XYZ file of C-alpha atoms in Angstrom:
608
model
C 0.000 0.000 0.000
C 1.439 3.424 -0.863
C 2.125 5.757 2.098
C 0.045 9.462 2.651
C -0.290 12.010 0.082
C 2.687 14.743 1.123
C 0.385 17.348 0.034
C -1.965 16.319 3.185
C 0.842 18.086 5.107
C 0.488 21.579 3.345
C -2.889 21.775 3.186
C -3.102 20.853 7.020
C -0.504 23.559 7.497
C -3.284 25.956 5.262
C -6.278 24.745 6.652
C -4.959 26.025 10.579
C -3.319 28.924 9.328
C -6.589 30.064 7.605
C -8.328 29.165 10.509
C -6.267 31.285 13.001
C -6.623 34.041 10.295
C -10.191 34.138 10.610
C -11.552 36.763 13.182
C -14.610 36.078 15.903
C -16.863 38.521 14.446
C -20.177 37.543 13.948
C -19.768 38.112 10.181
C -17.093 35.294 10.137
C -18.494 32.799 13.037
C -19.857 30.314 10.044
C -16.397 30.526 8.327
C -14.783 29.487 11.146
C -17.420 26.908 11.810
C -17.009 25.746 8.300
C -13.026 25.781 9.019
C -13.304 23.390 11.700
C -15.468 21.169 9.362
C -12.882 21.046 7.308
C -10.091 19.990 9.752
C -12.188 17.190 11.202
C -12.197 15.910 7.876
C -8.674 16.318 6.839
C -7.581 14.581 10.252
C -9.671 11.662 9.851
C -8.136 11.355 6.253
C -4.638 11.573 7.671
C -4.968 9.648 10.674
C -6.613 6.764 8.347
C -3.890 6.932 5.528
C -1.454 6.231 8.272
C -3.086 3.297 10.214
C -3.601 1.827 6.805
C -0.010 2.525 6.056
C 1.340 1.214 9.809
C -0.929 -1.909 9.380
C 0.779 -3.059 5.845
C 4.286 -2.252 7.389
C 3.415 -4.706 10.286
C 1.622 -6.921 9.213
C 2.502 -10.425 10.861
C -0.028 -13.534 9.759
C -0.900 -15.199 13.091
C -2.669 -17.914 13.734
C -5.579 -17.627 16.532
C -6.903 -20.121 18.821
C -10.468 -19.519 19.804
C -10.156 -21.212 23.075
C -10.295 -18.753 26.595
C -6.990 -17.963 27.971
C -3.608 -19.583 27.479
C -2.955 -23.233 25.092
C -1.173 -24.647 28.084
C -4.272 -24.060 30.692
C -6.681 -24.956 28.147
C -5.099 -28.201 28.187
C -4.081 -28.529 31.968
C -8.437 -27.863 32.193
C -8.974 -30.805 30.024
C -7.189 -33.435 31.487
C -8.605 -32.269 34.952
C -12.176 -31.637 33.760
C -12.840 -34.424 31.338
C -11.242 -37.093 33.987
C -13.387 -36.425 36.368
C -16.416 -36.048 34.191
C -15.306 -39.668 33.034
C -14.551 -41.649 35.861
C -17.998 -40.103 37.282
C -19.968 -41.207 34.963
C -18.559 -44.757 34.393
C -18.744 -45.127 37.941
C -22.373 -44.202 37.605
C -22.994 -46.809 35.012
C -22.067 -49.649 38.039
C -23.459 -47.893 41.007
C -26.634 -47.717 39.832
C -27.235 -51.331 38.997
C -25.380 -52.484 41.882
C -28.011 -50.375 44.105
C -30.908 -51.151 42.292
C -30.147 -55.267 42.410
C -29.004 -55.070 45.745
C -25.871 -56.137 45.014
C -24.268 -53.493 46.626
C -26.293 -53.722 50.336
C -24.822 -57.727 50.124
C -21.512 -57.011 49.462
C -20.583 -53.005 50.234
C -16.779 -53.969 49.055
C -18.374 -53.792 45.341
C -18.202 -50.207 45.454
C -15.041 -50.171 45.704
C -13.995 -52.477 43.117
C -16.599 -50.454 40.530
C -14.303 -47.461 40.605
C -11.024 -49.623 40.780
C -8.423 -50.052 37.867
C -10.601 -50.763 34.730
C -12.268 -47.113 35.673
C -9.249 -45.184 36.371
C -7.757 -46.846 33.271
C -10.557 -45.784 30.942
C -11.096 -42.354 32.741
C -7.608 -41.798 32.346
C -7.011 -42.868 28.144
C -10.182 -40.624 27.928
C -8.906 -37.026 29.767
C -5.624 -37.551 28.005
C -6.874 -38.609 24.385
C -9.060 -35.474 24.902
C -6.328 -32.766 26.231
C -3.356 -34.168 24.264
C -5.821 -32.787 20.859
C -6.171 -29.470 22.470
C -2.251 -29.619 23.226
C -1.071 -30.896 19.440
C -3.555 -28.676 17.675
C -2.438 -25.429 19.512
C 1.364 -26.662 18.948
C 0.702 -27.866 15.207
C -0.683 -23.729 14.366
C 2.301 -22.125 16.143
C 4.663 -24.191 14.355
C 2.980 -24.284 11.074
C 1.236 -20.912 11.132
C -1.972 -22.114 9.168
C -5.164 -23.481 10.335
C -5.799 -25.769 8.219
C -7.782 -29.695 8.309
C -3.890 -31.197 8.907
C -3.572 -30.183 12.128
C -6.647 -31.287 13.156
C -5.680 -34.526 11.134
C -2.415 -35.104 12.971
C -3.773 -34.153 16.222
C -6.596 -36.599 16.091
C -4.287 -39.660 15.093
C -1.689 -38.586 18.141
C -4.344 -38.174 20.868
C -5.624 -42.009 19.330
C -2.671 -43.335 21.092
C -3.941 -42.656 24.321
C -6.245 -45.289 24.185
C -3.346 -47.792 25.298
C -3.768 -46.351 28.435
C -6.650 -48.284 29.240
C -6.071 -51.942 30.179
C -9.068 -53.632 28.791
C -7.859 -54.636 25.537
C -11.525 -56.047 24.454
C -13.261 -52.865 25.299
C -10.056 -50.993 23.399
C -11.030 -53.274 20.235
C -14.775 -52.619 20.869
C -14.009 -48.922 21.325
C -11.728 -48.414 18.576
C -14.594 -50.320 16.149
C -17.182 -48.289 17.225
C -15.561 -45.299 16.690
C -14.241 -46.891 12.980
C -18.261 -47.349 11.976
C -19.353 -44.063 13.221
C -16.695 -42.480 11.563
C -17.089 -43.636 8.362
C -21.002 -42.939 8.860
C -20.081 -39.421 9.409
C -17.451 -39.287 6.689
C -20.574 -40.361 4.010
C -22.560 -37.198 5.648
C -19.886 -35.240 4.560
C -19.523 -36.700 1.227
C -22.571 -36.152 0.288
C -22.483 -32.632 1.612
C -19.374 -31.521 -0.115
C -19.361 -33.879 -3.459
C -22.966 -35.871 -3.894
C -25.228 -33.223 -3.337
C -24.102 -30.628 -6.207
C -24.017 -34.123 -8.694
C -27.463 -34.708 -7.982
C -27.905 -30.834 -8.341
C -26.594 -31.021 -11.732
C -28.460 -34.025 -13.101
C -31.653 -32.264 -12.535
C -32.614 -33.846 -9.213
C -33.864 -30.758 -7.650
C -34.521 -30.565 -3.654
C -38.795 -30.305 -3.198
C -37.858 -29.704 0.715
C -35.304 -26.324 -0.187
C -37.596 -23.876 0.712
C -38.314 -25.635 4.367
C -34.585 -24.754 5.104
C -34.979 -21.265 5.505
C -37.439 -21.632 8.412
C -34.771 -24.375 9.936
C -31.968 -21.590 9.229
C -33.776 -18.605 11.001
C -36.843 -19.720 12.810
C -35.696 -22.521 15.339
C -32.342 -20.579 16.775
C -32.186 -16.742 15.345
C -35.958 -15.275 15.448
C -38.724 -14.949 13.096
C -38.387 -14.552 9.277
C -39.228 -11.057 8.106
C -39.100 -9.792 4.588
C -37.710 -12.058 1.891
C -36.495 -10.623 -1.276
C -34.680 -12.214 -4.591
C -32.295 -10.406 -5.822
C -30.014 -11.011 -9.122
C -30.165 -14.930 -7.567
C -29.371 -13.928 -4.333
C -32.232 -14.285 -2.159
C -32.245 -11.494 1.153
C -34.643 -12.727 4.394
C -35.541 -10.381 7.456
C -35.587 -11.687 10.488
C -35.522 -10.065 13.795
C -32.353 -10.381 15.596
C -28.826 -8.480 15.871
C -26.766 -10.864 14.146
C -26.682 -12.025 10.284
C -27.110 -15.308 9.275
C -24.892 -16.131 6.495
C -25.420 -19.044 4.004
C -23.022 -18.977 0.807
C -22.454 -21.636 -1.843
C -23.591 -24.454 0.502
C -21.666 -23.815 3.363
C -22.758 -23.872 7.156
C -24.500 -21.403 9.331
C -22.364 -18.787 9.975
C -23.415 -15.638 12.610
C -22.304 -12.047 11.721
C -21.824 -9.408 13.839
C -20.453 -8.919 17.600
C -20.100 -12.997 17.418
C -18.055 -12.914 14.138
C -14.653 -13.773 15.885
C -15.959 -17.289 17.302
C -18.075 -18.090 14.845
C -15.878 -17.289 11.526
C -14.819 -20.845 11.396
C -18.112 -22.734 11.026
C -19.087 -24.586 7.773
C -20.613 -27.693 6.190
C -22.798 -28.054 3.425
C -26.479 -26.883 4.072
C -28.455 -29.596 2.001
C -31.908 -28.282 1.598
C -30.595 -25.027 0.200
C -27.675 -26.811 -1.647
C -30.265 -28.570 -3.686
C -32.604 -25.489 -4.006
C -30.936 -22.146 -3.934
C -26.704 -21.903 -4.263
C -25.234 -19.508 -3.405
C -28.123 -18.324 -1.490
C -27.275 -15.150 1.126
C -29.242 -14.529 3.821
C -29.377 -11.402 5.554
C -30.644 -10.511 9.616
C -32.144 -7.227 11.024
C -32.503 -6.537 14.700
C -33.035 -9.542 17.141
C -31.413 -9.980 20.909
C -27.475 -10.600 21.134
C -25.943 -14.256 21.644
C -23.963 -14.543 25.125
C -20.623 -15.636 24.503
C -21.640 -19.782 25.144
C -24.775 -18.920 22.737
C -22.308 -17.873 20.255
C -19.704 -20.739 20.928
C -23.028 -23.157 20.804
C -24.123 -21.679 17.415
C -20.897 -22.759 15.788
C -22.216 -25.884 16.178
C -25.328 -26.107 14.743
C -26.086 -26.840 11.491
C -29.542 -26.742 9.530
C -28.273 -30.035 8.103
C -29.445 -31.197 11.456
C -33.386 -30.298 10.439
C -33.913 -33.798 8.488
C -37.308 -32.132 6.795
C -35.000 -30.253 4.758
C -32.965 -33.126 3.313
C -33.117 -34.298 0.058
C -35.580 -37.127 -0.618
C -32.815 -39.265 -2.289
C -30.658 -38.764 1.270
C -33.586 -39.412 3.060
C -34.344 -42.921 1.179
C -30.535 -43.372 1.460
C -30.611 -42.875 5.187
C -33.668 -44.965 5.802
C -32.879 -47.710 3.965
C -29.098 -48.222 4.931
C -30.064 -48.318 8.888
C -32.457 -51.538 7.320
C -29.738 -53.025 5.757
C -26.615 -52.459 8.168
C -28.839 -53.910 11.115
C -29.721 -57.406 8.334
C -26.465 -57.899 7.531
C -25.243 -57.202 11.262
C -27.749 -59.747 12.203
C -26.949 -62.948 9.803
C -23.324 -62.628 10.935
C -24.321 -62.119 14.845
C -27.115 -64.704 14.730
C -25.093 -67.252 12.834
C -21.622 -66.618 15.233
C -24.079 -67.165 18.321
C -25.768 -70.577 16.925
C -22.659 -71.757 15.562
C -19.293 -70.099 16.725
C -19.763 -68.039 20.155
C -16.707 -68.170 21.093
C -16.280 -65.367 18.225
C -18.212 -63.018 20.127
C -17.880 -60.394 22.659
C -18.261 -61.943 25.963
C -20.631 -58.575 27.013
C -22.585 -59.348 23.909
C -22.384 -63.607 24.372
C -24.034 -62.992 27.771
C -26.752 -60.807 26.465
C -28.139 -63.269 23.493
C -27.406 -65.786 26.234
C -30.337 -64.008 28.026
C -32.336 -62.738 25.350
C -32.281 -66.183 23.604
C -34.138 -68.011 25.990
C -30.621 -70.382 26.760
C -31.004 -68.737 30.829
C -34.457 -69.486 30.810
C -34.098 -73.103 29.556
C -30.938 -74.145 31.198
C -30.725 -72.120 34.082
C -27.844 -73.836 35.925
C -25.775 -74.924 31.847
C -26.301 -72.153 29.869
C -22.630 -72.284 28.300
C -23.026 -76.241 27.921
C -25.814 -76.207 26.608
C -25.233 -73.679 23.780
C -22.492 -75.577 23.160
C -24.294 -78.868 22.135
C -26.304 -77.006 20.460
C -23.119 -75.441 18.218
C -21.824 -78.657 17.324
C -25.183 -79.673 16.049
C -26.271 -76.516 13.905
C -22.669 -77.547 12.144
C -23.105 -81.288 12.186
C -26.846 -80.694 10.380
C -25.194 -79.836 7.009
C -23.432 -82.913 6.598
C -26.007 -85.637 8.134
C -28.433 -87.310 5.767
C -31.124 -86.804 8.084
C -31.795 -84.574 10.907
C -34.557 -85.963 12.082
C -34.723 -88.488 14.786
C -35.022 -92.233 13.915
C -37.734 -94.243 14.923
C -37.155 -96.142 17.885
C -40.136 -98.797 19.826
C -40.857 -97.643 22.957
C -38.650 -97.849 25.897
C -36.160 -97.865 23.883
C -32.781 -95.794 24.847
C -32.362 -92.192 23.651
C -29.559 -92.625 22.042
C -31.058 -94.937 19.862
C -33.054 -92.298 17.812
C -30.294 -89.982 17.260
C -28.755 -90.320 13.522
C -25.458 -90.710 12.868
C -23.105 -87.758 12.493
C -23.981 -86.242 15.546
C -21.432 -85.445 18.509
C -22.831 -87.918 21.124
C -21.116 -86.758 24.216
C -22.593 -83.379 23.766
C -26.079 -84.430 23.018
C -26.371 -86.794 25.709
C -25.763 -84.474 28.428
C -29.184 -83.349 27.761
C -31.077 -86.082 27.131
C -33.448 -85.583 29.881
C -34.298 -82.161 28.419
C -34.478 -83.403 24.873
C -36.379 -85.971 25.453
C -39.847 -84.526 27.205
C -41.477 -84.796 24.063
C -41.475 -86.438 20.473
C -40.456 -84.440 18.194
C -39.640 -84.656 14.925
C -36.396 -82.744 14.343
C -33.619 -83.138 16.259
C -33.160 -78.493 16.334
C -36.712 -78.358 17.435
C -36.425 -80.222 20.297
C -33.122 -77.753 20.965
C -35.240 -74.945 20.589
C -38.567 -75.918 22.182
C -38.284 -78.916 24.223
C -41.303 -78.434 26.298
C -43.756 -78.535 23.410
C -43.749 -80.214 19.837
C -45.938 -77.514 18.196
C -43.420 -75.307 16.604
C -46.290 -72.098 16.433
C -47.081 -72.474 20.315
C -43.328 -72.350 20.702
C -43.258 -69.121 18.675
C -45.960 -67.486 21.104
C -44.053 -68.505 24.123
C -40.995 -67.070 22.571
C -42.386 -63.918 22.227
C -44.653 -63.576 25.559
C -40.987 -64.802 27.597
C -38.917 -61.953 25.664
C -41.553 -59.355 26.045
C -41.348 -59.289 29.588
C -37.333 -59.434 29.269
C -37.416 -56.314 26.617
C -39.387 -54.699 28.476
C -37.674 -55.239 31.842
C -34.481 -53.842 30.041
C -36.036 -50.584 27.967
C -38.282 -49.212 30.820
C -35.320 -48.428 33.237
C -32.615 -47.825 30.315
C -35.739 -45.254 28.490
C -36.225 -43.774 31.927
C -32.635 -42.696 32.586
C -31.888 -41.335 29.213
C -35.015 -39.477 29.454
C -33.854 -37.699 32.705
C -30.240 -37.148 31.736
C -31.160 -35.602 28.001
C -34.509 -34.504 28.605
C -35.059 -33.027 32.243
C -36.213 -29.708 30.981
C -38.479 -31.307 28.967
C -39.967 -33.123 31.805
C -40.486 -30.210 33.925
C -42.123 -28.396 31.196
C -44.635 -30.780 29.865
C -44.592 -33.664 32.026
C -47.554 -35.410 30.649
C -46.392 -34.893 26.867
C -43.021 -36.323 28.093
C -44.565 -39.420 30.208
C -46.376 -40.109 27.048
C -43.367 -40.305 24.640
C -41.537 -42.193 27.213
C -44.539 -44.874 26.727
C -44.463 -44.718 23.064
C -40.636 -45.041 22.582
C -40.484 -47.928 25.356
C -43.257 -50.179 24.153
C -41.908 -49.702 20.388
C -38.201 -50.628 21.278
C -39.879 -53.415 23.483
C -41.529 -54.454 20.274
C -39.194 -54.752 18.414
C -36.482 -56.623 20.460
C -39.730 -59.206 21.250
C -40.230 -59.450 17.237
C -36.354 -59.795 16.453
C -36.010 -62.472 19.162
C -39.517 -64.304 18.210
C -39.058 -64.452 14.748
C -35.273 -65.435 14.762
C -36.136 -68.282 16.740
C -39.401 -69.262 14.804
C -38.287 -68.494 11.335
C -35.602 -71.840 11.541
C -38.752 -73.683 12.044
C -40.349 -72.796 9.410
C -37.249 -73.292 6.881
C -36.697 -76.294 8.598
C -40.261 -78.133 8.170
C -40.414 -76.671 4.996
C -37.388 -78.150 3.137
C -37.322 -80.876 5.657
C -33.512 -80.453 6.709
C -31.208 -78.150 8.633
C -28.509 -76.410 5.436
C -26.093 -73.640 6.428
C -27.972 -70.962 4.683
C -30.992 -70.703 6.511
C -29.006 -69.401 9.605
C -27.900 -66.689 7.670
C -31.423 -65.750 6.005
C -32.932 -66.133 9.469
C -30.503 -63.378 10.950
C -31.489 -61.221 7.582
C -35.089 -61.679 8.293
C -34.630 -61.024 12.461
C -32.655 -57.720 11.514
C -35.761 -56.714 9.378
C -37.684 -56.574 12.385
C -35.792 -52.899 12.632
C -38.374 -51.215 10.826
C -40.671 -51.396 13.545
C -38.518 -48.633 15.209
C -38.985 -45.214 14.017
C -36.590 -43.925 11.331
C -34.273 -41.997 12.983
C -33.535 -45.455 15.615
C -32.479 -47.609 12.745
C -29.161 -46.608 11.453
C -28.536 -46.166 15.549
C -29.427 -49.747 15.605
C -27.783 -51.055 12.855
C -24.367 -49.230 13.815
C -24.403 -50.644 17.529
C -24.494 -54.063 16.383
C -22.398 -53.505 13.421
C -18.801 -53.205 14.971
C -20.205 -56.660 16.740
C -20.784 -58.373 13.705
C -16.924 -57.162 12.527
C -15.204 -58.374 15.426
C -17.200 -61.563 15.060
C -16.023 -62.197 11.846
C -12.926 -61.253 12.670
C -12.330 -63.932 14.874
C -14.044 -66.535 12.385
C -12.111 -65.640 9.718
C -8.614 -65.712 12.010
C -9.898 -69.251 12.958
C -9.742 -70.544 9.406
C -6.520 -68.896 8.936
C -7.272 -66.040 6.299
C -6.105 -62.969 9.013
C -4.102 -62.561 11.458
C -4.361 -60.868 14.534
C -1.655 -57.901 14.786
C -0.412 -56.577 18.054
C -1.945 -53.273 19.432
C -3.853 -53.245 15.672
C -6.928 -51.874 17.359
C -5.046 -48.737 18.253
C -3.652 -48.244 14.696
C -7.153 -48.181 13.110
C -8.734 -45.903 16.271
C -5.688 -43.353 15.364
C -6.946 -42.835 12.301
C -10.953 -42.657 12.893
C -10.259 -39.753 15.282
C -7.925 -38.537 12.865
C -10.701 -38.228 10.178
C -13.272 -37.406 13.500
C -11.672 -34.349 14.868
C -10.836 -33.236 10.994
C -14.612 -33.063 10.521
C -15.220 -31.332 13.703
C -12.999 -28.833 13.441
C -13.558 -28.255 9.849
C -17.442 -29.353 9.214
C -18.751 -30.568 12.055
C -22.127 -30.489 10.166
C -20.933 -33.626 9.056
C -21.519 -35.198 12.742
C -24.524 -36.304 13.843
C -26.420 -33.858 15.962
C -26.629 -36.012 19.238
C -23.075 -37.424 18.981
C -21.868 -33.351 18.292
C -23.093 -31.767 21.394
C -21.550 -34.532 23.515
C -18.411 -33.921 21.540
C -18.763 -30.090 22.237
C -19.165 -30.724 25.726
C -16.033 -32.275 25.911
C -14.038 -30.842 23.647
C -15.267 -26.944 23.563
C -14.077 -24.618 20.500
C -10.763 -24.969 19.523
């Protein structure tokens, strides 16, 4: 920038020489007046051409952090703040059973051992994973001097290696998958944010739900729309507020105004307007100023989160991938459990245990009894018949089994399997107690009703207090009644995956008259179907919970056979990267994370 005009000087010089010149008569008081004007002005252009001039002389690029006060405290805060807010809550997750069983009246020394080792360890890997980011991020600007998605990058895949701080090695694995599956469902928000959505913009697939962003953008957080006015394809909305709400070429919510400075970095792809209006600019008049956590907050949101807007093709996409994640989670889970448990996550073994009717039967064998029933499922393929033999009666047991089968493991149970005559030797493993395969089904789903339900009315209740207490103080009885809807529908469903995954082999089985491999698969595909009694938004949730299960199950079943094998510490190489990709997306569009799953990493993590 070129420095002042020299001639500023002189005419200064003029302009207070003229106005000392000028005498205090009445005559000249407006001269004077008009002299003064006139100096005002030529200060204000001076003083400007010379902070312009100063400001391109030292200019220095520096790189920011939005966090309050110093990198070094922000981090020291973390590791404080987020270990105690972990080992609280894990501790939580044991008390509370342990009180409400009793378990902790019988034996008091179990509250000690719930907040022993495996919660320091995990309360620990979590308050450093989460301050060592804040640490390597703030070092990774002041050495590089950009802000750009690497630091966030390398940040993320340094604090990963935190997680060998905790001791557990399966819940590391189950941890580290978890995070791999929600990752990657969060990196195919963001793909079709940035990439899909302007193809199918392109092709002619316009957005019929566009318009419905604007009241997302403006109505729910900022105010009420005012005036809206198109202009040369820009399109101009009112609303009542102080700050502006930006939206340019597809990018995020961004606030204007006294909030500018925390809020400059927000972005992510805006899908109802991408598809509808680009490059659509939206403007604010007056409404009430954001406090400073307000402000932090609205970084955060996104009007990606308003799924009304979305694009019908996303929305089919959405709806139908929770279906099929949560079928072909289910063949591989159902199929492990019936014929290779010892695949499976013991904390996931013990819960089909119980959902699957094996505690119920075999109350004092569960493990041996699932176990005979293993090495039959497998031994079915390869027998001629799996049906029992005909025997006169009084005869042994043992008599009517066909050959092929493992003998020492059937006859453990004879007692069991032989209350009734039944046809096929699975059916009496599944229902011993009756021969009618359809009476079995109803006391299938009558015995897991009562178990579902026993399990979603307390686990409902508590997630209803923790993320909805102002809710329930508000409108109690609108609350209490959602509570009863969302219960009885998960408890539904469960009943209805359990029921028919247990009838469903019957009905393969009578039909084509012999147990083959494939119908265990098919029956987990037509169990994980059952999904679609939950609401929409439940079924992806579904489908990624058991997901990482089914991976680690096949895992192990494929390292069994020989086709993988198991690498030292792998978990931890794969979790450095997911939170790699994770923390790139939150820094740089954390539209891209899903809404529930972003305000719990806001809460830890804060603005960076």
């Amino acid at each position: 920038m070129s420095g002042p005009n020299l001639s500023l000087y002189e005419n200064f010089i003029e302009s207070i020489a003229h106005v000392l010149s000028q005498a205090l008569t009445d005559d000249e008081t407006e001269k004077l007046l008009s002299s003064f004007t006139a100096l005002q002005q030529r200060l204000r252009q001076l003083s400007t051409d010379n902070l312009r001039r100063l400001e391109a002389q030292t200019r220095v690029k520096k790189v920011v952090c939005k966090h309050p006060g110093p990198c070094a405290s922000n981090a020291l805060r973390a590791v404080v703040r987020s270990f105690i807010i972990t080992y609280g809550l894990k501790y939580a997750l044991g008390f509370v059973p342990a009180i409400l069983t009793g378990k902790a009246f019988k034996e008091p020394r179990v509250l000690l051992k719930i907040g022993g080792r495996d919660t320091t360890s995990f309360a620990l890997f979590m308050s450093f994973f989460i301050a060592t980011y804040k640490g390597m991020l703030c070092t990774l600007r002041n050495l590089r001097q950009k802000n750009d998605r690497w630091n966030a990058f390398i940040a993320g895949c340094f604090a990963g290696t935190s997680i060998l701080l905790d001791a557990n090695r399966s819940r590391r694995t189950m941890i580290a998958l978890y995070l791999s599956t929600r990752t990657g469902h969060f990196l195919s928000r963001w793909v079709w944010r940035a990439h899909l959505s302007k193809w199918v913009d392109k092709l002619g697939f316009r957005n019929p739900n566009a318009g419905k962003a604007v009241t997302a953008a403006s109505g729910g957080a900022m105010g009420k729309v005012g005036d809206v006015h198109i202009t040369n394809g820009e399109m101009s909305v009112g609303i009542r507020g102080d700050e502006q709400l930006v939206l340019s070429d597809g990018r995020g919510p961004r606030l204007l105004g006294d909030t500018e400075r925390r809020t400059s970095g927000v972005s992510g792809s805006v899908n109802g307007l991408a598809q509808g209006s680009r490059g659509a600019k939206f403007s604010m008049g007056p409404a009430s100023t954001l406090t400073s956590r307000e402000a932090e907050l609205a970084e955060f949101e996104d009007v990606d989160d308003h799924h009304h807007t979305h694009h019908p093709l996303r929305k089919f996409i959405r709806q139908t991938s929770g279906v099929l994640v949560m079928m072909i989670s289910s063949a591989q889970i159902l199929n492990a459990f019936l014929c290779e448990p010892d695949t499976l996550a013991k904390p996931y073994y013990s819960f089909l245990l119980t959902h699957g009717g094996m505690r119920a039967s075999q109350p004092t064998r569960p493990h041996e009894f699932l176990a005979a029933l293993s090495s039959t499922v497998k031994a079915c393929p390869n027998m001629k018949s799996t049906k029992y033999l005909p025997i006169p009666d009084g005869a042994p047991f043992e008599d009517s089994l066909p050959p092929g089968l493992d003998l020492d493991m059937v006859l453990k149970f004879k007692d069991y399997l032989g209350q009734h005559k039944h046809e096929n030797i699975m059916c009496s493993f599944q229902h011993a107690h009756t021969t009618s395969c359809w009476t079995a089904a109803a006391g299938a789903f009558s015995d897991e009703w009562v178990r579902a339900l026993s399990l979603y009315a307390p686990l409902n209740a508590v997630m209803t207090v923790i993320f909805r207490g102002t809710k329930i103080i508000k409108s109690p009885t609108k609350s209490a009644i959602n509570y009863a809807k969302s219960t009885l529908r998960s408890t539904l469903f469960l009943t209805c995956y359990v029921a028919s995954a247990r009838s469903v082999l019957c009905l393969f089985r009578n039909l084509a008259g012999h147990d083959r491999s494939w119908m265990y698969y098919v029956n987990g595909l037509i169990a994980g179907s059952m999904v679609l009694i939950e609401v929409p938004g439940r079924r992806l949730e579904l489908g990624l919970y058991c997901l990482p299960r089914a991976i680690e199950s096949l895992w192990h079943s494929l390292g069994k056979r020989g086709y993988v094998r198991n690498i030292p510490y792998g978990e931890a190489v794969y979790f450095c990267l997911s939170t790699g990709v994770l923390m790139t997306l939150y820094q740089s569009d954390p539209g891209s994370i899903h809404e529930g799953y972003r305000k719990v990493m806001y809460r830890f993590f804060g603005v960076n």
